[in-house]
Coordinates of C-alpha atoms in Angstrom, one line a residue:
Chain A
M283 CA -51.7 46.8 201.7
A284 CA -55.6 47.7 201.9
R285 CA -55.4 47.9 198.3
R286 CA -53.8 44.9 197.2
A287 CA -56.2 43.1 199.3
G288 CA -59.2 44.6 197.5
R289 CA -58.0 43.4 194.2
I290 CA -57.4 40.0 195.5
T291 CA -61.1 39.9 196.6
L292 CA -61.9 41.1 193.1
A293 CA -61.4 37.7 191.7
L294 CA -64.1 36.0 194.3
P295 CA -67.5 35.9 192.8
R296 CA -69.8 35.9 196.0
A297 CA -70.0 38.6 198.4
S298 CA -70.3 36.1 201.1
D299 CA -66.8 34.6 200.2
L300 CA -65.6 38.2 200.3
A301 CA -66.9 39.2 203.2
A302 CA -65.5 36.0 204.6
L303 CA -61.9 36.8 203.4
A304 CA -61.9 40.0 204.3
V305 CA -62.7 38.9 208.4
A306 CA -59.9 36.5 207.7
L307 CA -57.2 38.9 206.3
F308 CA -57.6 41.8 208.6
G309 CA -59.9 40.5 211.8
A310 CA -61.7 43.3 213.7
T311 CA -58.9 45.4 213.0
A312 CA -59.3 46.3 209.1
A313 CA -58.7 49.9 208.3
A314 CA -60.4 48.6 204.7
A315 CA -63.4 48.5 206.7
E316 CA -64.0 52.3 206.7
P317 CA -66.5 52.8 203.7
P318 CA -65.1 55.4 201.0
G319 CA -65.8 58.8 201.5
R320 CA -65.3 60.0 197.8
V321 CA -66.9 57.8 195.1
V322 CA -66.8 58.1 191.8
S323 CA -68.3 55.8 188.9
I324 CA -67.1 55.7 185.3
N325 CA -69.9 53.1 183.8
L326 CA -73.6 53.2 183.4
C327 CA -74.1 50.0 185.2
T328 CA -71.9 50.8 188.5
D329 CA -73.4 54.0 187.9
Q330 CA -76.9 52.9 188.8
L331 CA -76.0 50.4 191.5
T332 CA -74.0 53.1 193.2
M333 CA -76.9 55.8 192.9
L334 CA -79.4 53.3 194.3
L335 CA -77.0 52.3 197.4
A336 CA -74.7 54.9 198.2
A337 CA -75.1 57.0 201.4
P338 CA -76.0 61.0 201.2
G339 CA -73.0 62.5 199.8
Q340 CA -70.7 59.6 199.5
L341 CA -71.0 59.5 195.5
I342 CA -69.2 62.7 194.0
S343 CA -69.8 61.9 190.2
V344 CA -71.3 59.5 187.7
S345 CA -70.5 58.8 184.0
H346 CA -72.4 61.2 181.6
I347 CA -74.2 58.0 180.2
A348 CA -76.1 57.5 183.2
A349 CA -77.6 61.1 182.5
D350 CA -79.0 60.0 178.9
P351 CA -82.5 58.4 179.4
L352 CA -82.1 56.2 176.0
A353 CA -79.6 54.2 178.2
S354 CA -79.7 55.1 181.9
V355 CA -83.4 54.4 183.8
M356 CA -81.9 57.0 186.2
A357 CA -81.3 59.8 184.0
D358 CA -83.1 62.4 186.2
R359 CA -81.2 61.6 189.5
A360 CA -78.1 61.4 187.8
G361 CA -78.2 64.8 187.0
Q362 CA -77.7 65.7 190.7
Y363 CA -74.7 64.7 190.1
H364 CA -70.9 65.7 188.8
L365 CA -71.1 64.2 185.0
N366 CA -67.4 62.5 184.2
H367 CA -66.4 61.4 180.7
G368 CA -64.3 59.0 182.0
Q369 CA -60.9 60.7 181.4
A370 CA -57.9 59.7 184.2
E371 CA -56.8 63.4 184.6
E372 CA -61.1 64.7 185.1
I373 CA -61.3 61.4 188.0
H374 CA -58.0 62.2 189.6
A375 CA -58.8 65.9 190.0
M376 CA -61.8 64.8 192.4
A377 CA -59.5 63.1 194.6
P378 CA -62.0 59.8 195.0
D379 CA -61.0 57.3 197.6
L380 CA -63.1 54.7 195.6
V381 CA -63.5 54.3 191.6
V382 CA -66.2 51.7 190.6
T383 CA -66.6 50.5 187.2
G384 CA -67.5 47.7 184.9
P385 CA -64.7 45.3 183.4
Y386 CA -64.6 46.4 180.0
T387 CA -64.9 49.8 180.6
A388 CA -61.5 52.0 179.5
R389 CA -59.0 49.9 180.3
Y390 CA -56.2 52.7 180.1
T391 CA -58.3 55.2 182.1
V392 CA -58.1 52.2 184.9
D393 CA -54.4 51.0 184.7
L394 CA -53.7 54.8 184.8
L395 CA -55.8 55.8 187.8
R396 CA -54.5 52.5 189.4
R397 CA -51.0 54.0 188.7
L398 CA -52.0 57.2 190.0
G399 CA -52.5 55.5 193.6
I400 CA -56.3 55.4 193.2
E401 CA -58.3 52.4 194.1
V402 CA -60.4 51.0 191.3
R403 CA -63.1 48.1 191.7
E404 CA -64.5 46.7 188.6
L405 CA -68.2 45.0 188.6
P406 CA -68.5 41.9 186.7
V407 CA -71.7 42.1 184.2
A408 CA -74.5 40.8 185.3
Q409 CA -75.2 38.1 183.0
R410 CA -77.8 36.0 184.5
L411 CA -80.7 37.4 186.6
A412 CA -78.9 35.8 189.5
D413 CA -76.0 37.8 189.0
I414 CA -78.0 40.9 190.2
P415 CA -78.5 39.8 194.0
D416 CA -74.6 39.0 194.0
N417 CA -74.1 42.2 192.3
I418 CA -76.2 44.0 194.7
A419 CA -74.2 42.7 197.5
R420 CA -71.1 43.3 196.3
M421 CA -71.6 47.0 196.0
G422 CA -73.0 47.4 198.8
D423 CA -70.0 46.0 200.5
W424 CA -67.6 48.3 198.7
L425 CA -69.6 51.3 199.9
G426 CA -70.1 49.8 203.5
R427 CA -73.9 49.9 202.7
E428 CA -74.7 45.8 203.7
A429 CA -78.0 46.9 204.8
Q430 CA -79.2 48.9 202.2
A431 CA -78.1 46.2 199.8
D432 CA -79.4 43.6 201.7
R433 CA -82.9 45.9 201.4
L434 CA -82.5 46.5 197.6
I435 CA -82.0 42.2 197.4
T436 CA -84.8 41.2 199.0
D437 CA -87.0 43.6 197.0
F438 CA -85.8 42.2 194.1
E439 CA -85.9 39.0 194.8
D440 CA -89.4 39.3 196.0
G441 CA -90.5 41.0 192.8
L442 CA -88.6 38.7 190.6
A443 CA -90.5 35.7 192.5
A444 CA -93.9 37.4 191.7
L445 CA -92.9 37.4 188.2
A446 CA -91.7 33.8 187.8
P447 CA -93.0 32.1 184.6
D448 CA -95.7 29.5 184.9
A449 CA -94.2 25.8 185.8
Q450 CA -96.3 23.7 183.7
A451 CA -95.6 25.0 180.3
G452 CA -92.8 23.3 178.9
A453 CA -89.7 24.7 176.7
D454 CA -91.7 23.7 173.5
A455 CA -95.5 25.2 174.3
R456 CA -93.8 28.6 174.9
P457 CA -94.3 31.5 172.6
T458 CA -91.4 32.8 171.0
A459 CA -89.4 35.7 170.9
V460 CA -86.8 37.4 169.2
L461 CA -84.4 40.0 170.3
H462 CA -83.7 42.4 167.3
Y463 CA -81.1 45.1 167.4
A464 CA -79.5 47.5 165.0
N465 CA -77.5 45.7 162.5
N466 CA -79.6 42.6 163.1
Y467 CA -77.9 41.9 166.4
T468 CA -79.3 39.5 168.5
A469 CA -79.0 38.3 172.3
G470 CA -79.0 34.4 172.7
T471 CA -77.9 32.1 175.9
G472 CA -75.5 33.7 178.3
T473 CA -77.0 37.3 178.0
L474 CA -79.4 39.0 180.7
A475 CA -81.7 40.1 178.0
H476 CA -82.1 36.5 177.0
E477 CA -82.7 35.7 180.8
I478 CA -85.2 38.4 181.1
L479 CA -87.5 36.6 177.9
T480 CA -87.0 33.6 179.6
H481 CA -88.2 34.6 183.1
A482 CA -91.2 36.3 181.0
G483 CA -92.3 32.9 179.8
F484 CA -90.9 33.3 176.3
A485 CA -88.7 30.8 174.3
N486 CA -85.8 32.8 172.9
L487 CA -85.6 32.0 169.0
A488 CA -82.0 32.9 168.8
E489 CA -80.8 30.2 171.0
R490 CA -82.8 27.9 168.3
A491 CA -81.1 29.6 165.5
G492 CA -78.0 28.7 167.5
V493 CA -76.9 32.4 168.6
S494 CA -75.1 32.0 172.0
S495 CA -74.4 35.6 173.7
G496 CA -74.3 38.0 171.0
G497 CA -74.4 37.5 167.1
T498 CA -76.2 38.5 164.4
L499 CA -79.3 37.0 162.9
P500 CA -80.1 37.9 159.4
M501 CA -83.6 39.7 158.7
E502 CA -84.7 36.9 156.2
Q503 CA -83.9 34.3 158.8
L504 CA -86.0 35.9 161.6
V505 CA -88.7 36.5 159.4
M506 CA -88.7 32.7 158.6
L507 CA -88.4 32.1 162.3
M508 CA -92.0 33.8 162.8
P509 CA -91.6 34.9 166.4
D510 CA -94.1 35.6 168.4
A511 CA -93.1 38.8 169.7
V512 CA -90.6 41.1 168.4
I513 CA -88.3 42.9 171.0
S514 CA -86.6 45.7 168.7
G515 CA -83.5 47.7 169.9
Q516 CA -83.7 51.2 171.3
R517 CA -83.6 54.0 168.8
Y518 CA -81.5 56.9 168.7
P519 CA -81.7 60.4 166.8
G520 CA -80.4 60.6 163.6
Q521 CA -80.9 58.1 160.8
T522 CA -78.6 55.2 160.2
R523 CA -78.0 52.6 158.4
A524 CA -77.6 50.1 161.1
E525 CA -80.8 51.1 162.8
A526 CA -83.0 51.3 159.5
V527 CA -83.5 47.3 160.1
L528 CA -85.7 48.4 163.1
D529 CA -87.7 49.2 160.5
H530 CA -87.5 47.5 157.5
P531 CA -90.9 46.8 155.8
A532 CA -90.4 43.0 156.2
I533 CA -90.5 43.5 160.1
A534 CA -93.1 46.1 160.2
A535 CA -95.0 43.7 158.3
L536 CA -94.1 40.9 160.8
R537 CA -95.5 43.5 163.7
D538 CA -98.6 44.3 161.6
T539 CA -99.5 40.5 161.0
H540 CA -97.9 38.0 163.3
S541 CA -95.7 39.5 166.1
S542 CA -96.1 41.6 169.0
A543 CA -93.7 44.1 169.9
A544 CA -91.5 45.9 172.6
V545 CA -88.9 47.8 172.6
S546 CA -85.6 47.0 174.3
D547 CA -85.0 50.0 176.5
A548 CA -82.7 51.5 179.1
E549 CA -84.4 48.8 181.8
W550 CA -82.8 45.8 179.7
V551 CA -79.1 47.3 179.7
C552 CA -77.5 46.7 183.2
G553 CA -78.2 44.3 186.0
T554 CA -80.5 46.7 188.3
P555 CA -83.8 45.7 190.1
A556 CA -85.0 47.6 186.6
V557 CA -85.3 44.5 184.8
L558 CA -88.3 43.4 187.1
S559 CA -90.2 46.1 184.6
A560 CA -88.8 44.5 181.8
I561 CA -89.9 41.1 182.7
A562 CA -93.1 43.0 183.5
R563 CA -93.5 44.6 179.9
V564 CA -92.7 41.2 178.2
R565 CA -94.9 39.3 180.1
A566 CA -97.7 41.5 179.1
L567 CA -97.1 40.9 175.4
H568 CA -98.3 37.2 175.9
G569 CA -101.4 36.5 173.8
A570 CA -101.0 40.2 172.7
G571 CA -99.7 39.0 169.0
G572 CA -101.5 40.9 165.8
Chain B
M225 CA -70.5 41.9 116.9
R226 CA -73.5 43.6 116.0
F227 CA -74.5 45.9 118.4
S228 CA -78.3 44.6 118.7
L229 CA -76.8 41.0 119.2
L230 CA -74.1 42.7 122.3
L231 CA -77.8 44.1 124.1
A232 CA -79.2 41.2 123.9
I233 CA -76.2 39.0 125.6
L234 CA -75.6 41.5 128.1
G235 CA -79.7 41.6 128.8
V236 CA -79.7 38.0 129.1
L237 CA -76.8 38.3 131.2
V238 CA -78.9 40.7 133.5
A239 CA -82.0 38.7 133.9
G240 CA -80.0 35.7 135.0
L241 CA -78.2 37.7 137.2
F242 CA -81.4 39.1 138.8
A243 CA -82.9 35.8 139.0
L244 CA -79.8 34.4 140.8
S245 CA -79.6 37.3 143.2
L246 CA -83.3 36.4 143.9
L247 CA -82.5 32.9 145.0
I248 CA -79.6 33.6 146.9
G249 CA -80.0 34.4 150.7
P250 CA -79.9 32.6 154.2
A251 CA -83.1 31.8 154.6
G252 CA -82.6 28.7 152.6
L253 CA -85.9 28.8 150.6
T254 CA -85.7 26.5 147.3
P255 CA -86.4 28.0 144.0
A256 CA -89.9 26.5 143.4
R257 CA -91.1 27.9 147.0
A258 CA -89.1 31.3 146.6
L259 CA -90.9 31.7 143.0
A260 CA -94.1 30.9 144.8
A261 CA -93.7 33.3 147.6
L262 CA -92.3 36.3 144.9
I263 CA -95.3 35.5 142.5
R264 CA -98.3 34.0 144.1
G265 CA -97.4 35.5 147.8
E266 CA -97.6 32.2 149.2
G267 CA -96.4 31.8 153.1
L268 CA -96.7 35.1 155.1
A269 CA -92.7 34.5 155.8
E270 CA -91.7 33.1 152.5
T271 CA -93.5 36.2 150.9
L272 CA -91.6 38.9 153.0
V273 CA -88.1 37.4 152.6
M274 CA -88.8 37.6 148.7
R275 CA -90.7 40.4 148.4
E276 CA -89.4 42.8 150.9
I277 CA -85.9 41.8 151.5
R278 CA -84.7 39.9 148.2
L279 CA -86.6 42.0 145.6
P280 CA -85.7 45.6 146.7
R281 CA -82.2 44.3 147.0
A282 CA -82.1 42.6 143.1
L283 CA -83.7 45.9 142.0
L284 CA -81.4 48.4 143.3
A285 CA -78.7 46.3 142.3
V286 CA -79.5 46.5 138.6
M287 CA -81.0 50.5 139.2
V288 CA -77.0 51.3 141.1
G289 CA -75.2 49.1 138.7
A290 CA -76.8 50.4 135.4
S291 CA -76.3 54.3 136.7
L292 CA -72.7 53.8 137.5
G293 CA -72.3 52.3 134.1
L294 CA -73.7 55.0 132.1
A295 CA -72.7 57.7 134.0
G296 CA -68.8 56.4 133.8
A297 CA -69.9 56.0 130.3
A298 CA -71.0 59.6 129.8
M299 CA -68.0 61.0 131.4
Q300 CA -65.7 59.3 129.5
G301 CA -67.3 60.2 126.4
Y302 CA -67.7 63.9 127.1
L303 CA -64.3 64.4 128.6
R304 CA -62.6 62.0 126.1
N305 CA -60.8 60.4 128.6
P306 CA -60.8 56.9 129.9
L307 CA -60.2 57.7 133.5
A308 CA -63.3 59.7 134.2
E309 CA -65.4 57.7 136.6
P310 CA -68.1 59.0 139.2
G311 CA -66.1 57.0 142.0
L312 CA -62.9 57.9 141.4
I313 CA -63.2 61.6 140.7
G314 CA -65.1 62.1 143.8
V315 CA -68.6 62.5 142.5
S316 CA -70.1 59.5 144.7
G317 CA -68.3 60.6 147.9
S318 CA -69.6 64.2 147.6
A319 CA -73.2 62.6 146.9
A320 CA -72.6 60.4 150.3
L321 CA -71.8 63.6 151.7
G322 CA -74.9 65.1 150.7
A323 CA -76.7 62.1 151.7
V324 CA -74.9 61.9 155.3
I325 CA -75.8 65.6 156.1
A326 CA -79.8 64.8 155.2
L327 CA -79.8 61.9 157.3
H328 CA -78.1 63.5 160.5
T329 CA -79.6 66.8 160.3
G330 CA -83.2 65.7 159.8
L331 CA -83.6 66.8 156.3
A332 CA -84.2 63.1 155.3
A333 CA -87.0 62.5 157.5
G334 CA -88.7 65.5 156.6
F335 CA -89.6 64.4 153.5
L336 CA -89.0 61.5 150.9
L337 CA -86.9 63.0 148.4
G338 CA -84.9 65.0 151.1
L339 CA -82.4 62.5 151.1
P340 CA -82.0 61.9 147.3
L341 CA -82.1 65.6 146.8
A342 CA -79.5 66.3 148.9
A343 CA -76.7 63.6 147.7
L344 CA -77.9 65.2 144.1
T345 CA -76.9 68.4 145.3
G346 CA -73.5 66.9 146.9
A347 CA -72.9 65.0 143.6
G348 CA -74.0 68.2 141.2
V349 CA -71.3 70.2 143.2
A350 CA -68.6 67.7 142.6
V351 CA -69.3 67.5 139.1
G352 CA -69.3 70.9 138.4
L353 CA -66.0 71.4 140.3
I354 CA -64.3 68.8 138.3
L355 CA -65.7 70.0 134.7
L356 CA -64.5 73.4 135.9
L357 CA -60.9 72.3 136.7
A358 CA -60.5 69.3 134.1
G359 CA -63.2 70.5 131.3
S360 CA -62.3 70.6 128.0
G361 CA -58.6 70.3 127.5
G362 CA -57.7 69.8 131.2
G363 CA -55.9 66.5 130.8
S364 CA -55.8 63.2 132.5
I365 CA -53.6 64.6 135.2
T366 CA -55.8 67.3 136.0
L367 CA -58.8 65.5 136.2
I368 CA -57.1 62.7 138.4
L369 CA -55.8 65.5 140.8
A370 CA -59.4 67.3 141.0
G371 CA -60.7 64.2 141.4
I372 CA -58.4 63.4 144.1
A373 CA -58.7 66.6 146.1
V374 CA -62.9 66.5 145.9
S375 CA -62.8 63.3 147.2
A376 CA -60.3 63.8 150.1
M377 CA -62.5 66.7 151.0
A378 CA -65.9 64.7 151.0
G379 CA -64.5 61.8 152.7
A380 CA -63.0 63.7 155.7
L381 CA -66.3 65.9 155.8
T382 CA -68.9 62.7 155.5
S383 CA -66.3 61.5 158.7
L384 CA -66.8 64.8 160.7
V385 CA -70.6 64.9 160.2
L386 CA -70.9 60.9 161.2
N387 CA -68.4 61.4 164.0
L388 CA -70.7 64.9 165.2
S389 CA -74.1 62.4 165.0
P390 CA -75.5 62.0 168.8
N391 CA -76.5 58.1 167.0
P392 CA -73.8 55.8 168.9
F393 CA -74.1 53.9 165.6
A394 CA -73.4 56.7 163.0
A395 CA -69.6 56.5 163.4
S396 CA -69.0 53.0 162.3
E397 CA -71.0 53.5 159.0
I398 CA -68.3 55.3 157.8
M399 CA -67.5 52.4 155.7
F400 CA -70.7 52.2 154.4
W401 CA -70.8 55.3 152.9
M402 CA -67.5 54.8 151.3
M403 CA -67.7 51.1 150.2
G404 CA -71.4 50.9 149.7
S405 CA -73.8 48.1 150.4
L406 CA -77.6 47.1 149.5
A407 CA -77.5 44.7 152.6
D408 CA -81.2 44.9 154.2
R409 CA -82.6 47.5 151.6
S410 CA -86.1 47.9 151.2
M411 CA -88.6 49.1 148.4
L412 CA -88.8 52.1 150.3
H413 CA -85.2 52.8 148.9
V414 CA -86.2 51.6 145.4
W415 CA -89.1 54.5 145.4
T416 CA -86.5 57.0 146.8
A417 CA -84.2 56.4 144.2
L418 CA -86.2 55.6 141.2
P419 CA -87.7 58.7 140.1
L420 CA -84.4 60.9 140.1
M421 CA -82.6 58.2 138.6
A422 CA -85.2 57.8 135.9
V423 CA -84.5 61.5 135.1
G424 CA -80.8 61.4 135.1
W425 CA -80.9 58.4 132.8
A426 CA -83.3 60.3 130.1
L427 CA -81.0 62.9 130.6
L428 CA -77.7 60.9 130.0
A429 CA -79.3 58.9 127.0
A430 CA -79.9 62.3 125.2
L431 CA -76.3 63.1 125.3
G432 CA -75.6 60.1 122.9
R433 CA -75.5 61.6 119.5
G434 CA -74.0 64.7 121.2
L435 CA -70.9 62.3 122.3
D436 CA -70.8 60.4 118.6
A437 CA -70.0 64.2 117.1
L438 CA -67.8 65.2 119.7
T439 CA -65.2 62.2 118.7
L440 CA -64.7 64.6 116.0
G441 CA -63.6 67.0 118.1
E442 CA -65.3 70.0 119.9
D443 CA -65.5 72.2 116.8
A444 CA -66.7 69.6 114.6
A445 CA -69.4 68.8 117.0
A446 CA -70.2 72.5 117.1
T447 CA -70.3 72.9 113.4
M448 CA -72.9 70.0 113.4
G449 CA -75.3 71.7 115.6
F450 CA -74.3 70.4 119.2
S451 CA -73.7 72.7 121.9
L452 CA -71.0 72.1 124.1
V453 CA -72.6 74.4 126.9
R454 CA -76.1 72.0 126.4
M455 CA -73.8 68.7 126.5
R456 CA -72.2 70.1 129.5
L457 CA -75.6 71.1 131.5
L458 CA -77.0 67.5 130.2
L459 CA -73.8 65.2 132.1
V460 CA -74.0 67.2 135.0
G461 CA -77.6 67.0 135.9
G462 CA -77.8 63.5 134.6
T463 CA -74.5 62.4 136.5
A464 CA -75.9 64.1 139.5
C465 CA -79.1 62.5 139.3
V466 CA -78.0 58.9 139.1
V467 CA -75.1 59.3 141.0
G468 CA -76.3 60.9 143.6
A469 CA -79.9 58.7 144.0
G470 CA -77.6 55.7 143.7
T471 CA -75.4 56.6 146.8
A472 CA -78.5 57.8 148.8
V473 CA -79.5 54.7 148.9
A474 CA -76.7 52.2 148.4
G475 CA -73.3 54.1 149.4
A476 CA -70.2 55.1 147.2
I477 CA -69.5 52.2 145.0
G478 CA -66.5 52.7 142.9
F479 CA -64.7 51.6 139.7
V480 CA -67.8 50.3 138.2
G481 CA -68.1 53.3 135.5
L482 CA -64.3 52.6 135.1
V483 CA -64.2 49.0 134.5
V484 CA -67.5 48.3 132.5
P485 CA -67.1 51.0 129.6
H486 CA -63.3 49.6 129.4
I487 CA -64.4 46.3 128.6
L488 CA -67.4 47.1 126.3
R489 CA -65.8 50.0 124.3
P490 CA -63.9 47.6 122.0
L491 CA -67.2 45.7 121.3
V492 CA -69.3 48.3 120.3
G493 CA -66.7 50.1 118.0
A494 CA -65.6 52.5 120.2
Q495 CA -69.1 54.5 119.5
P496 CA -70.0 56.4 122.5
S497 CA -73.7 56.6 121.9
R498 CA -73.6 52.8 121.9
L499 CA -71.2 52.6 124.6
L500 CA -74.0 54.2 126.7
A501 CA -76.6 51.6 126.4
A502 CA -74.4 48.7 126.6
S503 CA -72.6 50.1 130.0
A504 CA -75.9 50.6 131.4
L505 CA -76.3 46.9 131.0
G506 CA -72.8 46.0 132.0
G507 CA -73.0 48.3 135.0
A508 CA -75.8 46.7 136.3
A509 CA -74.3 43.0 135.6
M510 CA -71.5 43.8 137.4
V511 CA -72.9 45.0 140.2
L512 CA -75.4 42.1 140.5
C513 CA -72.3 40.1 140.1
A514 CA -70.6 42.0 143.1
D515 CA -74.0 42.0 145.1
I516 CA -74.0 37.8 144.7
A517 CA -70.2 37.1 145.6
V518 CA -70.4 39.2 148.8
R519 CA -73.4 37.2 149.9
L520 CA -71.7 33.8 149.0
V521 CA -68.2 34.8 150.3
L522 CA -69.1 36.2 153.6
P523 CA -72.3 36.0 154.3
E524 CA -72.1 36.9 157.6
R525 CA -70.2 39.9 157.6
D526 CA -72.0 42.2 155.3
L527 CA -69.1 42.6 153.2
K528 CA -69.0 45.9 151.2
L529 CA -69.5 46.0 147.5
G530 CA -67.1 48.7 147.2
V531 CA -64.4 46.2 148.2
L532 CA -65.1 43.6 145.2
T533 CA -65.3 46.4 142.8
A534 CA -62.4 47.8 143.5
L535 CA -60.4 44.3 143.8
V536 CA -61.5 44.1 140.2
G537 CA -61.1 47.8 139.3
A538 CA -58.0 49.5 141.0
P539 CA -55.9 47.1 139.1
L540 CA -57.7 48.2 135.6
F541 CA -56.9 52.2 136.6
L542 CA -53.4 51.6 137.4
H543 CA -53.1 49.4 134.1
L544 CA -54.9 52.4 132.1
I545 CA -52.7 54.9 134.0
Y546 CA -49.9 53.6 132.9
R547 CA -51.3 53.1 129.2
T548 CA -52.1 56.8 129.3
R549 CA -48.4 58.0 130.4
K550 CA -47.1 55.6 127.7
E551 CA -49.6 57.5 125.1
G552 CA -47.6 60.6 126.3
L553 CA -51.4 62.1 127.2

């Protein structure tokens, strides 16, 4: 019964609603209110939020990606936990009370874990800055760490307010920026990266080029848009054709002559308080054009 | 048709396609603006688009196409077999393997020629193996079977290297290495490939008269003073250089070396030395055509060049196999 209730609440977007429903269903006798003692996370973004919120000893394992400094802002800390590879068999062997993951991670693994009777909760992807406090609250509720979550949310919202864009600058007067990832992939409206750019006071050129959410922006078009700032994707070891576009002479020339540059690193990946430092770095690009 | 006239027509065709290739792209420049940017450098953005994005793409299409056409004509002349083609017999695939190893072990990052030299080594090993297995008197079946084995091995090892790479994008590039593309290449790639290609073109061009003599048989060629050993070395070295350098920057593009000599052979009176020059121009035209087509048909999908060349080349290949069988060779 408790598991079933857990699944119902997943569909609800707000932590406050979730708490209300939990009260409505179980009242003061709710066994589900007992915080899970053994938590395993198998998704990079839930890895980082659980590490921020979990009580000592509560979190047993995070995904191996959380220990990769190219993708994770908490790589050092992740090294203290057992690193899993998201395999159902390995996770089952850890006998977790709760497995947390993102909505797109390893569908078969999640289905299998549920069939094995393990409770799995899926945290929605933060597509807007406003989703981040909701996700922190949701995770705090799942872990029974509401007080820690509230503190994290307050700090985050204070930090966000301190970085708020100048109100007077109209959308047209703002400097322009574009995100340039491997394979000429870019991010438009409806992505966290877009919100980071916008909150840092830039207009995202992907929006002007008609790219909503994720899509490709041919390099020719990117150059013709003459962005004031180019935010490049993270580079990984080994040389690939996909990443070769990041250092293409046309883009390099743009950086040398016209645009300021930054790298979209691990801070941009997940909806965690780390996006604040991403926003701060982009804000620092104002007026830094070459 | 007179040979000089044929070369002139092919030359004009290549020049026209080259210009067309420079004028096509998502930036939406008018031809006047495009040329002003290319030649006089008017406008920062336009100049970057023309000189750094479109020019290297068009140049590479010519270089890679000419290389593949030339290599195909030379191999077919030496083996006296119309089925010999660098892509089909695994030379391009082996070059891709060499390139992938260089890129993912850091050899390519170490020094500029590391990438093409590694691809050259891969191509050279493959040509050497093929000639060893299917050289003089080997026949079509041996050639194709040896080619299948070399291709399969090179393809599998390329996939293995890309799957083992720590780079998350590596595995998705298997298709590029097997099918080839000229999207978003740069002048750096032109300079990387050009020196070795130029050496290869010279080596293969030096084969011309020897190949003519070889049409009379190996003994006749030997009595005319053409050393078969020297010719084999020229062929292996030249093919390794051009296919290696081309594959290193554009991936493996198949069938160009099959289709182009096949179409042009009757027009040069089946004379191998003339076929070399004509096939170089014809190959450049074919790859330019394919690269223009991928940008017009599916501009946003990065359609691979090898897909188009295979659509044209594979039916022809089947036809050639059928004809070879009927002739009982």
